[in-house]
PDB file of C-alpha atoms in Angstrom:
ATOM      1  CA  UNK A 245     194.828  90.416 163.310  1.00  0.00           C
ATOM      2  CA  UNK A 246     197.815  91.824 161.418  1.00  0.00           C
ATOM      3  CA  UNK A 247     196.272  95.300 161.621  1.00  0.00           C
ATOM      4  CA  UNK A 248     196.168  95.005 165.405  1.00  0.00           C
ATOM      5  CA  UNK A 249     199.784  93.840 165.556  1.00  0.00           C
ATOM      6  CA  UNK A 250     201.006  96.639 163.264  1.00  0.00           C
ATOM      7  CA  UNK A 251     199.076  99.216 165.300  1.00  0.00           C
ATOM      8  CA  UNK A 252     200.555  97.948 168.568  1.00  0.00           C
ATOM      9  CA  UNK A 253     204.029  97.938 167.015  1.00  0.00           C
ATOM     10  CA  UNK A 254     203.559 101.509 165.779  1.00  0.00           C
ATOM     11  CA  UNK A 255     202.452 102.641 169.230  1.00  0.00           C
ATOM     12  CA  UNK A 256     205.462 101.029 170.891  1.00  0.00           C
ATOM     13  CA  UNK A 257     207.888 102.460 168.327  1.00  0.00           C
ATOM     14  CA  UNK A 258     206.280 105.898 168.584  1.00  0.00           C
ATOM     15  CA  UNK A 259     206.729 105.937 172.369  1.00  0.00           C
ATOM     16  CA  UNK A 260     210.427 105.110 171.969  1.00  0.00           C
ATOM     17  CA  UNK A 261     210.918 107.612 169.127  1.00  0.00           C
ATOM     18  CA  UNK A 262     209.326 110.391 171.164  1.00  0.00           C
ATOM     19  CA  UNK A 263     211.778 109.857 174.023  1.00  0.00           C
ATOM     20  CA  UNK A 264     214.724 109.622 171.597  1.00  0.00           C
ATOM     21  CA  UNK A 265     213.690 112.903 169.951  1.00  0.00           C
ATOM     22  CA  UNK A 266     213.365 114.631 173.319  1.00  0.00           C
ATOM     23  CA  UNK A 267     216.824 113.464 174.397  1.00  0.00           C
ATOM     24  CA  UNK A 268     218.472 114.564 171.122  1.00  0.00           C
ATOM     25  CA  UNK A 269     216.600 117.875 171.222  1.00  0.00           C
ATOM     26  CA  UNK A 270     217.922 118.650 174.715  1.00  0.00           C
ATOM     27  CA  UNK A 271     221.476 118.708 173.354  1.00  0.00           C
ATOM     28  CA  UNK A 272     221.184 119.495 169.644  1.00  0.00           C
ATOM     29  CA  UNK A 273     218.074 121.674 169.451  1.00  0.00           C
ATOM     30  CA  UNK A 274     214.607 120.993 168.133  1.00  0.00           C
ATOM     31  CA  UNK A 275     215.077 121.812 164.458  1.00  0.00           C
ATOM     32  CA  UNK A 276     218.293 119.831 164.122  1.00  0.00           C
ATOM     33  CA  UNK A 277     216.491 116.932 165.805  1.00  0.00           C
ATOM     34  CA  UNK A 278     213.621 117.257 163.341  1.00  0.00           C
ATOM     35  CA  UNK A 279     216.028 117.383 160.393  1.00  0.00           C
ATOM     36  CA  UNK A 280     217.905 114.330 161.706  1.00  0.00           C
ATOM     37  CA  UNK A 281     214.710 112.357 162.328  1.00  0.00           C
ATOM     38  CA  UNK A 282     213.085 113.221 159.011  1.00  0.00           C
ATOM     39  CA  UNK A 283     216.353 112.965 157.087  1.00  0.00           C
ATOM     40  CA  UNK A 284     217.191 109.524 158.449  1.00  0.00           C
ATOM     41  CA  UNK A 285     213.611 108.446 157.748  1.00  0.00           C
ATOM     42  CA  UNK A 286     213.949 109.725 154.173  1.00  0.00           C
ATOM     43  CA  UNK A 287     217.187 107.770 153.670  1.00  0.00           C
ATOM     44  CA  UNK A 288     215.730 104.533 155.043  1.00  0.00           C
ATOM     45  CA  UNK A 289     212.604 104.995 152.905  1.00  0.00           C
ATOM     46  CA  UNK A 290     214.726 105.646 149.809  1.00  0.00           C
ATOM     47  CA  UNK A 291     216.839 102.541 150.439  1.00  0.00           C
ATOM     48  CA  UNK A 292     213.714 100.416 150.936  1.00  0.00           C
ATOM     49  CA  UNK A 293     212.122 101.921 147.817  1.00  0.00           C
ATOM     50  CA  UNK A 294     215.177 100.959 145.747  1.00  0.00           C
ATOM     51  CA  UNK A 295     215.315  97.494 147.290  1.00  0.00           C
ATOM     52  CA  UNK A 296     211.610  96.565 147.272  1.00  0.00           C
ATOM     53  CA  UNK A 297     210.665  98.643 144.210  1.00  0.00           C
ATOM     54  CA  UNK A 298     207.146  99.344 145.398  1.00  0.00           C
ATOM     55  CA  UNK A 299     205.331 102.369 144.044  1.00  0.00           C
ATOM     56  CA  UNK A 300     205.322 104.508 140.934  1.00  0.00           C
ATOM     57  CA  UNK A 301     206.138 108.225 141.022  1.00  0.00           C
ATOM     58  CA  UNK A 302     203.677 108.943 138.210  1.00  0.00           C
ATOM     59  CA  UNK A 303     200.843 107.808 140.454  1.00  0.00           C
ATOM     60  CA  UNK A 304     201.532 110.748 142.785  1.00  0.00           C
ATOM     61  CA  UNK A 305     199.832 112.992 140.244  1.00  0.00           C
ATOM     62  CA  UNK A 306     196.604 111.059 140.851  1.00  0.00           C
ATOM     63  CA  UNK A 307     196.653 111.882 144.570  1.00  0.00           C
ATOM     64  CA  UNK A 308     194.917 114.933 146.031  1.00  0.00           C
ATOM     65  CA  UNK A 309     197.705 117.515 146.505  1.00  0.00           C
ATOM     66  CA  UNK A 310     196.487 118.196 150.039  1.00  0.00           C
ATOM     67  CA  UNK A 311     197.749 114.752 151.040  1.00  0.00           C
ATOM     68  CA  UNK A 312     201.257 115.682 149.883  1.00  0.00           C
ATOM     69  CA  UNK A 313     201.506 117.766 153.075  1.00  0.00           C
ATOM     70  CA  UNK A 314     201.911 114.653 155.221  1.00  0.00           C
ATOM     71  CA  UNK A 315     205.671 115.274 155.488  1.00  0.00           C
ATOM     72  CA  UNK A 316     204.961 118.782 156.721  1.00  0.00           C
ATOM     73  CA  UNK A 317     202.571 117.312 159.268  1.00  0.00           C
ATOM     74  CA  UNK A 318     205.421 115.017 160.335  1.00  0.00           C
ATOM     75  CA  UNK A 319     207.585 118.048 161.094  1.00  0.00           C
ATOM     76  CA  UNK A 320     204.748 119.557 163.143  1.00  0.00           C
ATOM     77  CA  UNK A 321     204.332 116.254 164.974  1.00  0.00           C
ATOM     78  CA  UNK A 322     208.023 116.077 165.867  1.00  0.00           C
ATOM     79  CA  UNK A 323     207.943 119.684 167.072  1.00  0.00           C
ATOM     80  CA  UNK A 324     204.807 119.421 169.200  1.00  0.00           C
ATOM     81  CA  UNK A 325     205.551 115.989 170.649  1.00  0.00           C
ATOM     82  CA  UNK A 326     209.131 116.911 171.519  1.00  0.00           C
ATOM     83  CA  UNK A 327     207.978 120.094 173.251  1.00  0.00           C
ATOM     84  CA  UNK A 328     205.190 118.178 175.030  1.00  0.00           C
ATOM     85  CA  UNK A 329     207.524 115.481 176.318  1.00  0.00           C
ATOM     86  CA  UNK A 330     209.989 118.111 177.464  1.00  0.00           C
ATOM     87  CA  UNK A 331     207.296 119.927 179.422  1.00  0.00           C
ATOM     88  CA  UNK A 332     205.205 117.006 180.729  1.00  0.00           C
ATOM     89  CA  UNK A 333     207.325 113.856 180.510  1.00  0.00           C
ATOM     90  CA  UNK A 334     206.741 110.968 178.101  1.00  0.00           C
ATOM     91  CA  UNK A 335     203.845 109.145 179.773  1.00  0.00           C
ATOM     92  CA  UNK A 336     201.553 112.124 180.345  1.00  0.00           C
ATOM     93  CA  UNK A 337     202.425 113.661 176.983  1.00  0.00           C
ATOM     94  CA  UNK A 338     201.716 110.426 175.112  1.00  0.00           C
ATOM     95  CA  UNK A 339     198.475 109.957 177.044  1.00  0.00           C
ATOM     96  CA  UNK A 340     197.276 113.372 175.871  1.00  0.00           C
ATOM     97  CA  UNK A 341     198.550 112.654 172.366  1.00  0.00           C
ATOM     98  CA  UNK A 342     196.528 109.424 172.238  1.00  0.00           C
ATOM     99  CA  UNK A 343     193.382 111.141 173.509  1.00  0.00           C
ATOM    100  CA  UNK A 344     193.679 113.865 170.856  1.00  0.00           C
ATOM    101  CA  UNK A 345     194.508 111.301 168.187  1.00  0.00           C
ATOM    102  CA  UNK A 346     191.480 109.167 169.053  1.00  0.00           C
ATOM    103  CA  UNK A 347     189.157 112.186 169.123  1.00  0.00           C
ATOM    104  CA  UNK A 348     190.320 113.454 165.720  1.00  0.00           C
ATOM    105  CA  UNK A 349     190.210 109.923 164.257  1.00  0.00           C
ATOM    106  CA  UNK A 350     186.656 109.635 165.614  1.00  0.00           C
ATOM    107  CA  UNK A 351     185.713 112.844 163.775  1.00  0.00           C
ATOM    108  CA  UNK A 352     187.404 111.670 160.562  1.00  0.00           C
ATOM    109  CA  UNK A 353     185.560 108.345 160.710  1.00  0.00           C
ATOM    110  CA  UNK A 354     182.227 109.848 161.702  1.00  0.00           C
ATOM    111  CA  UNK A 355     182.134 112.571 159.052  1.00  0.00           C
ATOM    112  CA  UNK A 356     184.046 110.779 156.295  1.00  0.00           C
ATOM    113  CA  UNK A 357     186.771 113.402 155.983  1.00  0.00           C
ATOM    114  CA  UNK A 358     189.703 112.860 153.607  1.00  0.00           C
ATOM    115  CA  UNK A 359     187.972 110.130 151.621  1.00  0.00           C
ATOM    116  CA  UNK A 360     187.385 107.811 154.584  1.00  0.00           C
ATOM    117  CA  UNK A 361     184.142 105.859 154.471  1.00  0.00           C
ATOM    118  CA  UNK A 362     181.919 107.521 157.108  1.00  0.00           C
ATOM    119  CA  UNK A 363     180.713 105.409 160.015  1.00  0.00           C
ATOM    120  CA  UNK A 364     177.717 106.378 162.111  1.00  0.00           C
ATOM    121  CA  UNK A 365     178.253 107.953 165.513  1.00  0.00           C
ATOM    122  CA  UNK A 366     177.169 105.591 168.270  1.00  0.00           C
ATOM    123  CA  UNK A 367     176.957 105.770 172.024  1.00  0.00           C
ATOM    124  CA  UNK A 368     179.594 103.070 172.353  1.00  0.00           C
ATOM    125  CA  UNK A 369     182.071 105.087 170.253  1.00  0.00           C
ATOM    126  CA  UNK A 370     181.339 108.248 172.212  1.00  0.00           C
ATOM    127  CA  UNK A 371     181.748 106.303 175.448  1.00  0.00           C
ATOM    128  CA  UNK A 372     185.111 104.937 174.251  1.00  0.00           C
ATOM    129  CA  UNK A 373     186.391 108.436 173.532  1.00  0.00           C
ATOM    130  CA  UNK A 374     185.025 109.628 176.878  1.00  0.00           C
ATOM    131  CA  UNK A 375     186.668 106.757 178.765  1.00  0.00           C
ATOM    132  CA  UNK A 376     190.039 107.530 177.204  1.00  0.00           C
ATOM    133  CA  UNK A 377     189.719 111.204 178.102  1.00  0.00           C
ATOM    134  CA  UNK A 378     188.683 110.201 181.626  1.00  0.00           C
ATOM    135  CA  UNK A 379     191.760 107.961 181.702  1.00  0.00           C
ATOM    136  CA  UNK A 380     193.940 110.984 180.940  1.00  0.00           C
ATOM    137  CA  UNK A 381     192.396 112.815 183.873  1.00  0.00           C
ATOM    138  CA  UNK A 382     192.791 109.838 186.212  1.00  0.00           C
ATOM    139  CA  UNK A 383     196.397 109.312 185.090  1.00  0.00           C
ATOM    140  CA  UNK A 384     197.272 112.912 185.938  1.00  0.00           C
ATOM    141  CA  UNK A 385     195.263 112.933 189.198  1.00  0.00           C
ATOM    142  CA  UNK A 386     197.478 113.648 192.204  1.00  0.00           C
TER     143      UNK A 386
END
């Protein structure tokens, strides 16, 4: 149940953050927005790290170096989402984002990429992805 609540919270926060980033970007520019967003996130993370004292820097050496690129992926996310919201508006942009996210997550789960335990492809999972994609089309239907 907590996983569901955290996922719903993340989705709600992401929708708000996307709009905030688009509004800042309109005035300050995309790369300053990205620096502000990632910089403020770094500061909050650093404060929480010092306060909670969770983690050990030496353990980073045990992690596949490919996964260290997640911060770079964050910059790409801010860029592409901000541009998408600017061009399409928040609701349509986020709908497409969710469809792409579900499809890629489906592939990661199905093929066991990045150390994820693979799960078999089923008709119900394919139907779920298809329904979401159909939802994107219906949402945009004029």
